[in-house]
Amino acid sequence: MNLLTTTGKISCLPKEKRKNAAQKKYAEAVALYAASELTIRQVAAKCGVTASGLSAHIGKHHRNLLFSRYGLNVNDETLRKIKVRPPQGQSYRAHIKYKDAIEACGDVAYIEFNVSQVANLFGLDGPALAAQLRVHYPGIIEQREKIRQRLGIADNTHRGPRQWCIEAYSEALQMYRDTDMSIPAVAEKCNVSKSGFTQFMRFYHKDVIRYKADRRRKSANDRCRRKPGNLAGNGHLYGPKPETVALYAPALQLYKTTTLTIDEIVEKTGVPSAGFKGYLQQWYRGEKLRRRGFEWDGESEVDLQSAPHYLISTAGKYAEAIDSLKKTPRAIAEVAKEFGHNPDVFREYLKKHEPELANAQGMVLLSSGRLVKRSAMEKYGAAIEEYSKTAESLKSIASRHGITYSSIINFITRNCPEVRESHNKLMEQA
C-alpha cells in the first residue's frame, strides 16, 4: 500500500512521483472541465476531488484550458506568468475586454457621451462598464463629471450613494470597520443584502476595503495572531469549521470533564485519533496544558521539559488512594495493594507530587514534636523508655537490648534531648 492510498495526499509522495500521481488523480476532472462549461467547484464536486487541488492542478499543468475558458489567446506566452484571476484588482480578462472603452471614457473626444453611450459604442453593457469604472478607475468618473459640468452638458444625474442607501448600510459599515467580521457575516448580522452591501463597500468605501485587506495580510504573516477569534488571512475569523466543531464536540466534552486518556476517548466516541489530537493542539492548547497541570495565560510559551507537571488522568487514578492514606496513615505498600496499584510506582508518584505525605508515611510524631521513622522507634523504643526511668547507664541498657551504643546515643541526642535530661536528673538524685 503506497502513501497516496494511505493518506490521500499527493504532497506526502516523493517529488518525482507527484506529477504522475496528480495527473492520475485529476484526469477525469480535467476531461470534464475541458468538455463542459461547469465551474471548477462543480467539476470537483462531481468527481470527488477538492476544488482547491483541482484549481491548482489546472492552473499549473493545464493553463491552455484555463485560457480557453476565459477567452484568452492560448499561444500568448506573456500569459504564462500572470494570474488569470488575481485575488484582488481587475482580472486580465476584464482588462482586455474593457480597456478600449475605459480609455474612451477618459478621452475628451468622447466627453459628449455618457458612460452608457460609450459602452454601446464598444458593444458592452452600460452598468458593467460603470461598475468597472467605479471599482477600478474612480478618478475617471469624477473627471468626466467635472468637465461635462464645465461644458454645460451634464445630465444632472446624482452621482454617489443615495441617502436611503447610506442609512440602510450605516450600521453594517460601522460593524465591518470596527470588528474582524467578514462582509457576509456582517450582512447576515445586520439583515442587509450581502451583494448590495458588497457593492456599496467596493464603490464608495474603498479605504475600508484596503484597510481590512492590509489587516488580513498582516494576520496571515503573523503567527502570534493565529488564535481563535482573531482575523485570518482569508477575511474570516480564525477558528475551526462548524462541521469540525460538531464532529469533535462529544470527544472534547469528555476531554474537559473526565480523566479518560485521548485513546480511551477516541475509542468511546469513534472520532479519528490523529484528527482529534490535531484539533486539540490547534484550538484547545490550554486544555491540553491544564490536563498536564499547567496554568496557561494563553500567550506565553510553556517549557514542558523543565516545568513540574502531572497528568490529570494519573492524578484521578491515585486520588482515592491518596485520600485514604491521608485519613488513615499506614504503609504505602499496604495502601497500594488495597487499591490495586503498583507499590513502587505509587511511592514514586507520592514523592514527586505529594512529598509531604510521602515523607510522613512510616513516621511517628514524638512528644517533642519531632517526626522519626517508625522502624527506628520500634528498635529503640523500649531501651529509651527504660533509659528515661532509671539511672542505669545507656551502655548497659543498649547491651542488654542488643543495640549498638553509638547509634542509640546519636538517636537520643538528635530526637529525644528531654529523655537525656530526665536520665541525668535521676543520676543526680541517686
GROMACS .gro file of C-alpha atoms in nm:
model
  430
    1MET     CA    1   0.000   0.000   0.000
    2ASN     CA    2   0.155   0.332  -0.105
    3LEU     CA    3   0.143   0.670   0.070
    4LEU     CA    4  -0.120   0.811  -0.167
    5THR     CA    5  -0.357   0.526  -0.090
    6THR     CA    6  -0.293   0.557   0.282
    7THR     CA    7  -0.312   0.936   0.326
    8GLY     CA    8  -0.483   1.060   0.009
    9LYS     CA    9  -0.229   1.345  -0.008
   10ILE     CA   10  -0.003   1.390  -0.311
   11SER     CA   11   0.229   1.609  -0.103
   12CYS     CA   12   0.325   1.300   0.101
   13LEU     CA   13   0.482   1.140  -0.207
   14PRO     CA   14   0.842   1.194  -0.324
   15LYS     CA   15   0.872   1.495  -0.557
   16GLU     CA   16   0.949   1.287  -0.866
   17LYS     CA   17   0.623   1.091  -0.825
   18ARG     CA   18   0.386   1.379  -0.751
   19LYS     CA   19   0.319   1.493  -1.109
   20ASN     CA   20   0.218   1.146  -1.233
   21ALA     CA   21   0.005   1.089  -0.924
   22ALA     CA   22  -0.170   1.426  -0.973
   23GLN     CA   23  -0.239   1.353  -1.341
   24LYS     CA   24  -0.400   1.020  -1.250
   25LYS     CA   25  -0.598   1.170  -0.965
   26TYR     CA   26  -0.739   1.464  -1.164
   27ALA     CA   27  -0.763   1.303  -1.512
   28GLU     CA   28  -1.142   1.261  -1.500
   29ALA     CA   29  -1.196   1.611  -1.360
   30VAL     CA   30  -0.969   1.776  -1.620
   31ALA     CA   31  -1.152   1.597  -1.904
   32LEU     CA   32  -1.490   1.711  -1.768
   33TYR     CA   33  -1.365   2.069  -1.726
   34ALA     CA   34  -1.242   2.074  -2.087
   35ALA     CA   35  -1.563   1.926  -2.232
   36SER     CA   36  -1.817   2.134  -2.039
   37GLU     CA   37  -1.892   2.483  -1.907
   38LEU     CA   38  -1.906   2.367  -1.546
   39THR     CA   39  -1.708   2.567  -1.292
   40ILE     CA   40  -1.411   2.415  -1.111
   41ARG     CA   41  -1.621   2.379  -0.795
   42GLN     CA   42  -1.895   2.193  -0.982
   43VAL     CA   43  -1.645   1.966  -1.154
   44ALA     CA   44  -1.468   1.894  -0.825
   45ALA     CA   45  -1.798   1.802  -0.657
   46LYS     CA   46  -1.892   1.565  -0.941
   47CYS     CA   47  -1.552   1.393  -0.948
   48GLY     CA   48  -1.497   1.372  -0.573
   49VAL     CA   49  -1.182   1.585  -0.554
   50THR     CA   50  -1.113   1.912  -0.374
   51ALA     CA   51  -1.181   2.237  -0.560
   52SER     CA   52  -0.857   2.396  -0.438
   53GLY     CA   53  -0.649   2.097  -0.550
   54LEU     CA   54  -0.816   2.083  -0.893
   55SER     CA   55  -0.778   2.459  -0.939
   56ALA     CA   56  -0.407   2.442  -0.857
   57HIS     CA   57  -0.356   2.143  -1.088
   58ILE     CA   58  -0.530   2.309  -1.385
   59GLY     CA   59  -0.354   2.639  -1.323
   60LYS     CA   60  -0.014   2.469  -1.322
   61HIS     CA   61  -0.041   2.186  -1.574
   62HIS     CA   62  -0.339   2.279  -1.799
   63ARG     CA   63  -0.324   2.657  -1.838
   64ASN     CA   64  -0.436   2.624  -2.200
   65LEU     CA   65  -0.775   2.501  -2.075
   66LEU     CA   66  -0.789   2.795  -1.836
   67PHE     CA   67  -0.711   3.041  -2.117
   68SER     CA   68  -0.973   2.884  -2.343
   69ARG     CA   69  -1.236   2.904  -2.068
   70TYR     CA   70  -1.168   3.279  -2.026
   71GLY     CA   71  -1.144   3.351  -2.398
   72LEU     CA   72  -0.772   3.432  -2.394
   73ASN     CA   73  -0.510   3.356  -2.658
   74VAL     CA   74  -0.368   3.012  -2.580
   75ASN     CA   75  -0.045   3.086  -2.767
   76ASP     CA   76   0.027   3.414  -2.588
   77GLU     CA   77   0.342   3.335  -2.387
   78THR     CA   78   0.307   3.653  -2.178
   79LEU     CA   79   0.002   3.499  -2.009
   80ARG     CA   80   0.205   3.208  -1.872
   81LYS     CA   81   0.342   3.416  -1.585
   82ILE     CA   82   0.030   3.602  -1.471
   83LYS     CA   83  -0.277   3.503  -1.272
   84VAL     CA   84  -0.593   3.487  -1.482
   85ARG     CA   85  -0.799   3.572  -1.175
   86PRO     CA   86  -0.588   3.763  -0.920
   87PRO     CA   87  -0.711   3.773  -0.559
   88GLN     CA   88  -0.759   4.149  -0.583
   89GLY     CA   89  -0.790   4.406  -0.858
   90GLN     CA   90  -0.908   4.377  -1.216
   91SER     CA   91  -0.871   4.041  -1.384
   92TYR     CA   92  -0.670   4.014  -1.705
   93ARG     CA   93  -0.979   3.910  -1.899
   94ALA     CA   94  -1.177   4.212  -1.777
   95HIS     CA   95  -0.885   4.441  -1.854
   96ILE     CA   96  -0.870   4.322  -2.215
   97LYS     CA   97  -1.247   4.343  -2.253
   98TYR     CA   98  -1.297   4.694  -2.114
   99LYS     CA   99  -0.965   4.872  -2.174
  100ASP     CA  100  -1.069   5.049  -2.500
  101ALA     CA  101  -1.399   5.168  -2.353
  102ILE     CA  102  -1.227   5.286  -2.034
  103GLU     CA  103  -0.970   5.480  -2.237
  104ALA     CA  104  -1.257   5.638  -2.433
  105CYS     CA  105  -1.426   5.744  -2.107
  106GLY     CA  106  -1.109   5.929  -2.011
  107ASP     CA  107  -1.075   6.090  -2.357
  108VAL     CA  108  -1.221   6.438  -2.410
  109ALA     CA  109  -1.317   6.333  -2.765
  110TYR     CA  110  -1.592   6.115  -2.611
  111ILE     CA  111  -1.698   6.365  -2.345
  112GLU     CA  112  -2.035   6.433  -2.511
  113PHE     CA  113  -2.135   6.071  -2.450
  114ASN     CA  114  -2.235   5.939  -2.109
  115VAL     CA  115  -2.098   5.607  -1.981
  116SER     CA  116  -2.389   5.401  -2.118
  117GLN     CA  117  -2.349   5.556  -2.463
  118VAL     CA  118  -1.974   5.486  -2.460
  119ALA     CA  119  -2.049   5.124  -2.365
  120ASN     CA  120  -2.290   5.095  -2.660
  121LEU     CA  121  -2.023   5.229  -2.896
  122PHE     CA  122  -1.793   4.942  -2.795
  123GLY     CA  123  -2.065   4.675  -2.773
  124LEU     CA  124  -2.053   4.650  -2.396
  125ASP     CA  125  -2.310   4.652  -2.117
  126GLY     CA  126  -2.356   5.000  -1.967
  127PRO     CA  127  -2.392   4.904  -1.597
  128ALA     CA  128  -2.099   4.660  -1.628
  129LEU     CA  129  -1.872   4.934  -1.768
  130ALA     CA  130  -1.989   5.174  -1.497
  131ALA     CA  131  -1.908   4.912  -1.232
  132GLN     CA  132  -1.557   4.866  -1.375
  133LEU     CA  133  -1.502   5.243  -1.361
  134ARG     CA  134  -1.633   5.278  -1.004
  135VAL     CA  135  -1.427   4.990  -0.869
  136HIS     CA  136  -1.100   5.022  -1.062
  137TYR     CA  137  -1.097   5.373  -1.215
  138PRO     CA  138  -1.300   5.604  -0.985
  139GLY     CA  139  -1.096   5.907  -1.090
  140ILE     CA  140  -1.226   5.888  -1.449
  141ILE     CA  141  -1.589   5.926  -1.336
  142GLU     CA  142  -1.507   6.232  -1.125
  143GLN     CA  143  -1.303   6.390  -1.404
  144ARG     CA  144  -1.575   6.330  -1.663
  145GLU     CA  145  -1.840   6.483  -1.438
  146LYS     CA  146  -1.634   6.800  -1.377
  147ILE     CA  147  -1.561   6.851  -1.748
  148ARG     CA  148  -1.924   6.787  -1.850
  149GLN     CA  149  -2.048   7.040  -1.591
  150ARG     CA  150  -1.795   7.296  -1.712
  151LEU     CA  151  -1.910   7.244  -2.071
  152GLY     CA  152  -2.276   7.262  -1.969
  153ILE     CA  153  -2.361   6.915  -2.097
  154ALA     CA  154  -2.400   6.742  -1.760
  155ASP     CA  155  -2.717   6.535  -1.726
  156ASN     CA  156  -2.766   6.649  -1.361
  157THR     CA  157  -2.789   6.289  -1.252
  158HIS     CA  158  -2.698   6.222  -0.889
  159ARG     CA  159  -2.359   6.054  -0.852
  160GLY     CA  160  -2.257   5.863  -0.543
  161PRO     CA  161  -2.462   5.674  -0.285
  162ARG     CA  162  -2.826   5.764  -0.224
  163GLN     CA  163  -2.927   5.885   0.120
  164TRP     CA  164  -3.150   5.586   0.182
  165CYS     CA  165  -2.858   5.360   0.087
  166ILE     CA  166  -2.626   5.534   0.334
  167GLU     CA  167  -2.883   5.495   0.611
  168ALA     CA  168  -2.955   5.131   0.524
  169TYR     CA  169  -2.589   5.029   0.540
  170SER     CA  170  -2.462   5.264   0.814
  171GLU     CA  171  -2.480   5.005   1.092
  172ALA     CA  172  -2.323   4.736   0.873
  173LEU     CA  173  -2.046   4.974   0.764
  174GLN     CA  174  -1.956   5.059   1.123
  175MET     CA  175  -1.962   4.692   1.228
  176TYR     CA  176  -1.743   4.586   0.935
  177ARG     CA  177  -1.494   4.865   1.002
  178ASP     CA  178  -1.470   4.814   1.379
  179THR     CA  179  -1.472   4.434   1.401
  180ASP     CA  180  -1.299   4.135   1.240
  181MET     CA  181  -1.623   4.005   1.090
  182SER     CA  182  -1.642   3.934   0.715
  183ILE     CA  183  -1.884   4.104   0.476
  184PRO     CA  184  -2.120   3.800   0.459
  185ALA     CA  185  -2.122   3.772   0.839
  186VAL     CA  186  -2.192   4.145   0.882
  187ALA     CA  187  -2.468   4.136   0.618
  188GLU     CA  188  -2.636   3.844   0.794
  189LYS     CA  189  -2.600   4.009   1.136
  190CYS     CA  190  -2.747   4.341   1.018
  191ASN     CA  191  -3.009   4.176   0.796
  192VAL     CA  192  -2.900   4.352   0.476
  193SER     CA  193  -2.831   4.219   0.127
  194LYS     CA  194  -2.489   4.057   0.100
  195SER     CA  195  -2.444   4.151  -0.267
  196GLY     CA  196  -2.578   4.502  -0.210
  197PHE     CA  197  -2.350   4.563   0.088
  198THR     CA  198  -2.052   4.423  -0.105
  199GLN     CA  199  -2.120   4.662  -0.395
  200PHE     CA  200  -2.174   4.954  -0.156
  201MET     CA  201  -1.835   4.889   0.007
  202ARG     CA  202  -1.648   4.840  -0.322
  203PHE     CA  203  -1.798   5.151  -0.482
  204TYR     CA  204  -1.792   5.404  -0.200
  205HIS     CA  205  -1.565   5.281   0.080
  206LYS     CA  206  -1.250   5.152  -0.085
  207ASP     CA  207  -1.042   5.288   0.202
  208VAL     CA  208  -1.214   5.047   0.443
  209ILE     CA  209  -1.166   4.760   0.197
  210ARG     CA  210  -0.793   4.842   0.171
  211TYR     CA  211  -0.762   4.872   0.550
  212LYS     CA  212  -0.922   4.530   0.604
  213ALA     CA  213  -0.706   4.380   0.327
  214ASP     CA  214  -0.391   4.511   0.500
  215ARG     CA  215  -0.508   4.363   0.829
  216ARG     CA  216  -0.572   4.025   0.666
  217ARG     CA  217  -0.228   4.032   0.506
  218LYS     CA  218  -0.060   4.109   0.839
  219SER     CA  219  -0.265   3.843   1.014
  220ALA     CA  220  -0.162   3.582   0.757
  221ASN     CA  221   0.206   3.660   0.820
  222ASP     CA  222   0.183   3.700   1.198
  223ARG     CA  223   0.185   3.359   1.367
  224CYS     CA  224   0.113   3.523   1.705
  225ARG     CA  225  -0.230   3.630   1.578
  226ARG     CA  226  -0.327   3.280   1.473
  227LYS     CA  227  -0.557   3.230   1.768
  228PRO     CA  228  -0.930   3.154   1.775
  229GLY     CA  229  -1.135   3.469   1.726
  230ASN     CA  230  -0.862   3.670   1.552
  231LEU     CA  231  -0.877   3.776   1.188
  232ALA     CA  232  -0.736   3.522   0.943
  233GLY     CA  233  -0.575   3.589   0.607
  234ASN     CA  234  -0.892   3.497   0.416
  235GLY     CA  235  -1.101   3.761   0.593
  236HIS     CA  236  -1.282   3.519   0.823
  237LEU     CA  237  -1.229   3.474   1.194
  238TYR     CA  238  -0.957   3.226   1.276
  239GLY     CA  239  -1.120   2.912   1.412
  240PRO     CA  240  -1.237   2.560   1.330
  241LYS     CA  241  -1.513   2.498   1.078
  242PRO     CA  242  -1.863   2.438   1.220
  243GLU     CA  243  -1.867   2.080   1.090
  244THR     CA  244  -1.532   2.015   1.262
  245VAL     CA  245  -1.667   2.157   1.589
  246ALA     CA  246  -1.974   1.933   1.562
  247LEU     CA  247  -1.760   1.625   1.487
  248TYR     CA  248  -1.535   1.659   1.790
  249ALA     CA  249  -1.786   1.813   2.037
  250PRO     CA  250  -1.863   1.486   2.228
  251ALA     CA  251  -1.494   1.394   2.247
  252LEU     CA  252  -1.398   1.743   2.363
  253GLN     CA  253  -1.663   1.732   2.636
  254LEU     CA  254  -1.518   1.406   2.769
  255TYR     CA  255  -1.167   1.550   2.747
  256LYS     CA  256  -1.270   1.852   2.956
  257THR     CA  257  -1.484   1.677   3.218
  258THR     CA  258  -1.323   1.334   3.268
  259THR     CA  259  -0.979   1.186   3.330
  260LEU     CA  260  -1.002   0.949   3.031
  261THR     CA  261  -0.695   0.938   2.807
  262ILE     CA  262  -0.717   1.051   2.445
  263ASP     CA  263  -0.705   0.689   2.325
  264GLU     CA  264  -0.992   0.596   2.554
  265ILE     CA  265  -1.195   0.899   2.439
  266VAL     CA  266  -1.131   0.815   2.073
  267GLU     CA  267  -1.240   0.455   2.127
  268LYS     CA  268  -1.553   0.570   2.312
  269THR     CA  269  -1.664   0.836   2.058
  270GLY     CA  270  -1.534   0.688   1.732
  271VAL     CA  271  -1.355   1.005   1.612
  272PRO     CA  272  -1.020   0.976   1.428
  273SER     CA  273  -0.729   0.971   1.672
  274ALA     CA  274  -0.486   1.184   1.468
  275GLY     CA  275  -0.760   1.433   1.383
  276PHE     CA  276  -0.867   1.475   1.745
  277LYS     CA  277  -0.508   1.520   1.863
  278GLY     CA  278  -0.450   1.785   1.594
  279TYR     CA  279  -0.780   1.954   1.683
  280LEU     CA  280  -0.675   1.981   2.049
  281GLN     CA  281  -0.326   2.103   1.962
  282GLN     CA  282  -0.451   2.376   1.729
  283TRP     CA  283  -0.765   2.501   1.904
  284TYR     CA  284  -0.752   2.382   2.266
  285ARG     CA  285  -0.388   2.402   2.370
  286GLY     CA  286  -0.497   2.550   2.703
  287GLU     CA  287  -0.699   2.235   2.779
  288LYS     CA  288  -0.402   2.015   2.696
  289LEU     CA  289  -0.178   2.213   2.930
  290ARG     CA  290  -0.445   2.211   3.204
  291ARG     CA  291  -0.450   1.833   3.183
  292ARG     CA  292  -0.077   1.835   3.245
  293GLY     CA  293  -0.111   2.055   3.550
  294PHE     CA  294  -0.008   2.389   3.396
  295GLU     CA  295  -0.177   2.724   3.440
  296TRP     CA  296  -0.156   2.890   3.096
  297ASP     CA  297  -0.222   3.259   3.026
  298GLY     CA  298  -0.289   3.195   2.657
  299GLU     CA  299   0.016   3.387   2.537
  300SER     CA  300   0.343   3.266   2.687
  301GLU     CA  301   0.525   2.953   2.581
  302VAL     CA  302   0.534   2.684   2.848
  303ASP     CA  303   0.856   2.488   2.899
  304LEU     CA  304   0.715   2.136   2.905
  305GLN     CA  305   1.053   1.980   2.981
  306SER     CA  306   1.170   2.169   3.290
  307ALA     CA  307   0.843   2.284   3.449
  308PRO     CA  308   0.698   2.035   3.704
  309HIS     CA  309   0.365   1.893   3.597
  310TYR     CA  310   0.131   1.598   3.634
  311LEU     CA  311  -0.133   1.433   3.421
  312ILE     CA  312  -0.491   1.480   3.538
  313SER     CA  313  -0.566   1.125   3.429
  314THR     CA  314  -0.288   0.997   3.658
  315ALA     CA  315  -0.399   1.223   3.942
  316GLY     CA  316  -0.750   1.084   3.910
  317LYS     CA  317  -0.613   0.731   3.915
  318TYR     CA  318  -0.438   0.780   4.252
  319ALA     CA  319  -0.681   1.031   4.409
  320GLU     CA  320  -0.881   0.776   4.610
  321ALA     CA  321  -0.570   0.601   4.743
  322ILE     CA  322  -0.410   0.931   4.844
  323ASP     CA  323  -0.727   1.043   5.022
  324SER     CA  324  -0.740   0.716   5.213
  325LEU     CA  325  -0.373   0.746   5.308
  326LYS     CA  326  -0.427   1.098   5.442
  327LYS     CA  327  -0.722   0.991   5.656
  328THR     CA  328  -0.564   0.668   5.782
  329PRO     CA  329  -0.180   0.676   5.778
  330ARG     CA  330  -0.030   0.334   5.715
  331ALA     CA  331   0.232   0.168   5.495
  332ILE     CA  332   0.237   0.288   5.133
  333ALA     CA  333   0.267  -0.071   5.007
  334GLU     CA  334  -0.045  -0.165   5.203
  335VAL     CA  335  -0.246   0.122   5.051
  336ALA     CA  336  -0.119   0.043   4.700
  337LYS     CA  337  -0.221  -0.320   4.736
  338GLU     CA  338  -0.563  -0.222   4.868
  339PHE     CA  339  -0.640  -0.002   4.565
  340GLY     CA  340  -0.469  -0.223   4.304
  341HIS     CA  341  -0.166  -0.004   4.232
  342ASN     CA  342   0.198  -0.092   4.188
  343PRO     CA  343   0.364  -0.005   4.524
  344ASP     CA  344   0.687   0.124   4.371
  345VAL     CA  345   0.509   0.339   4.111
  346PHE     CA  346   0.266   0.472   4.373
  347ARG     CA  347   0.553   0.554   4.608
  348GLU     CA  348   0.739   0.744   4.333
  349TYR     CA  349   0.424   0.938   4.246
  350LEU     CA  350   0.383   1.042   4.610
  351LYS     CA  351   0.747   1.152   4.634
  352LYS     CA  352   0.708   1.368   4.322
  353HIS     CA  353   0.362   1.518   4.370
  354GLU     CA  354   0.283   1.468   4.742
  355PRO     CA  355   0.625   1.497   4.905
  356GLU     CA  356   0.493   1.592   5.250
  357LEU     CA  357   0.257   1.296   5.254
  358ALA     CA  358   0.531   1.063   5.130
  359ASN     CA  359   0.773   1.184   5.398
  360ALA     CA  360   0.510   1.146   5.669
  361GLN     CA  361   0.448   0.779   5.590
  362GLY     CA  362   0.620   0.535   5.825
  363MET     CA  363   0.689   0.824   6.066
  364VAL     CA  364   0.597   0.867   6.431
  365LEU     CA  365   0.532   1.201   6.598
  366LEU     CA  366   0.716   1.225   6.929
  367SER     CA  367   0.601   1.429   7.231
  368SER     CA  368   0.877   1.676   7.141
  369GLY     CA  369   0.709   1.744   6.808
  370ARG     CA  370   0.976   1.566   6.604
  371LEU     CA  371   0.899   1.310   6.333
  372VAL     CA  372   1.107   0.993   6.340
  373LYS     CA  373   1.087   0.670   6.147
  374ARG     CA  374   0.851   0.413   6.293
  375SER     CA  375   1.109   0.136   6.241
  376ALA     CA  376   1.368   0.333   6.439
  377MET     CA  377   1.123   0.395   6.721
  378GLU     CA  378   1.032   0.026   6.733
  379LYS     CA  379   1.402  -0.059   6.750
  380TYR     CA  380   1.499   0.193   7.020
  381GLY     CA  381   1.164   0.250   7.198
  382ALA     CA  382   1.194   0.002   7.484
  383ALA     CA  383   1.557   0.097   7.555
  384ILE     CA  384   1.476   0.471   7.550
  385GLU     CA  385   1.179   0.426   7.787
  386GLU     CA  386   1.399   0.230   8.031
  387TYR     CA  387   1.677   0.490   7.998
  388SER     CA  388   1.435   0.771   8.089
  389LYS     CA  389   1.310   0.596   8.408
  390THR     CA  390   1.633   0.457   8.558
  391ALA     CA  391   1.981   0.573   8.646
  392GLU     CA  392   2.139   0.274   8.470
  393SER     CA  393   2.397   0.370   8.209
  394LEU     CA  394   2.295   0.375   7.845
  395LYS     CA  395   2.577   0.137   7.750
  396SER     CA  396   2.441  -0.126   7.986
  397ILE     CA  397   2.084  -0.082   7.859
  398ALA     CA  398   2.197  -0.092   7.492
  399SER     CA  399   2.400  -0.409   7.555
  400ARG     CA  400   2.103  -0.581   7.722
  401HIS     CA  401   1.871  -0.492   7.428
  402GLY     CA  402   2.130  -0.584   7.164
  403ILE     CA  403   2.165  -0.230   7.031
  404THR     CA  404   2.482  -0.054   6.923
  405TYR     CA  405   2.564   0.217   7.176
  406SER     CA  406   2.681   0.478   6.925
  407SER     CA  407   2.362   0.450   6.718
  408ILE     CA  408   2.122   0.485   7.013
  409ILE     CA  409   2.313   0.774   7.171
  410ASN     CA  410   2.306   0.961   6.839
  411PHE     CA  411   1.932   0.892   6.804
  412ILE     CA  412   1.859   1.023   7.156
  413THR     CA  413   2.079   1.331   7.104
  414ARG     CA  414   1.903   1.424   6.780
  415ASN     CA  415   1.545   1.336   6.863
  416CYS     CA  416   1.497   1.290   7.239
  417PRO     CA  417   1.702   1.550   7.431
  418GLU     CA  418   1.436   1.561   7.706
  419VAL     CA  419   1.494   1.187   7.775
  420ARG     CA  420   1.861   1.254   7.837
  421GLU     CA  421   1.776   1.542   8.072
  422SER     CA  422   1.538   1.316   8.268
  423HIS     CA  423   1.806   1.046   8.295
  424ASN     CA  424   2.065   1.298   8.419
  425LYS     CA  425   1.826   1.415   8.694
  426LEU     CA  426   1.778   1.057   8.811
  427MET     CA  427   2.155   1.010   8.825
  428GLU     CA  428   2.193   1.326   9.035
  429GLN     CA  429   1.927   1.204   9.281
  430ALA     CA  430   2.097   0.868   9.306
   0.00000   0.00000   0.00000
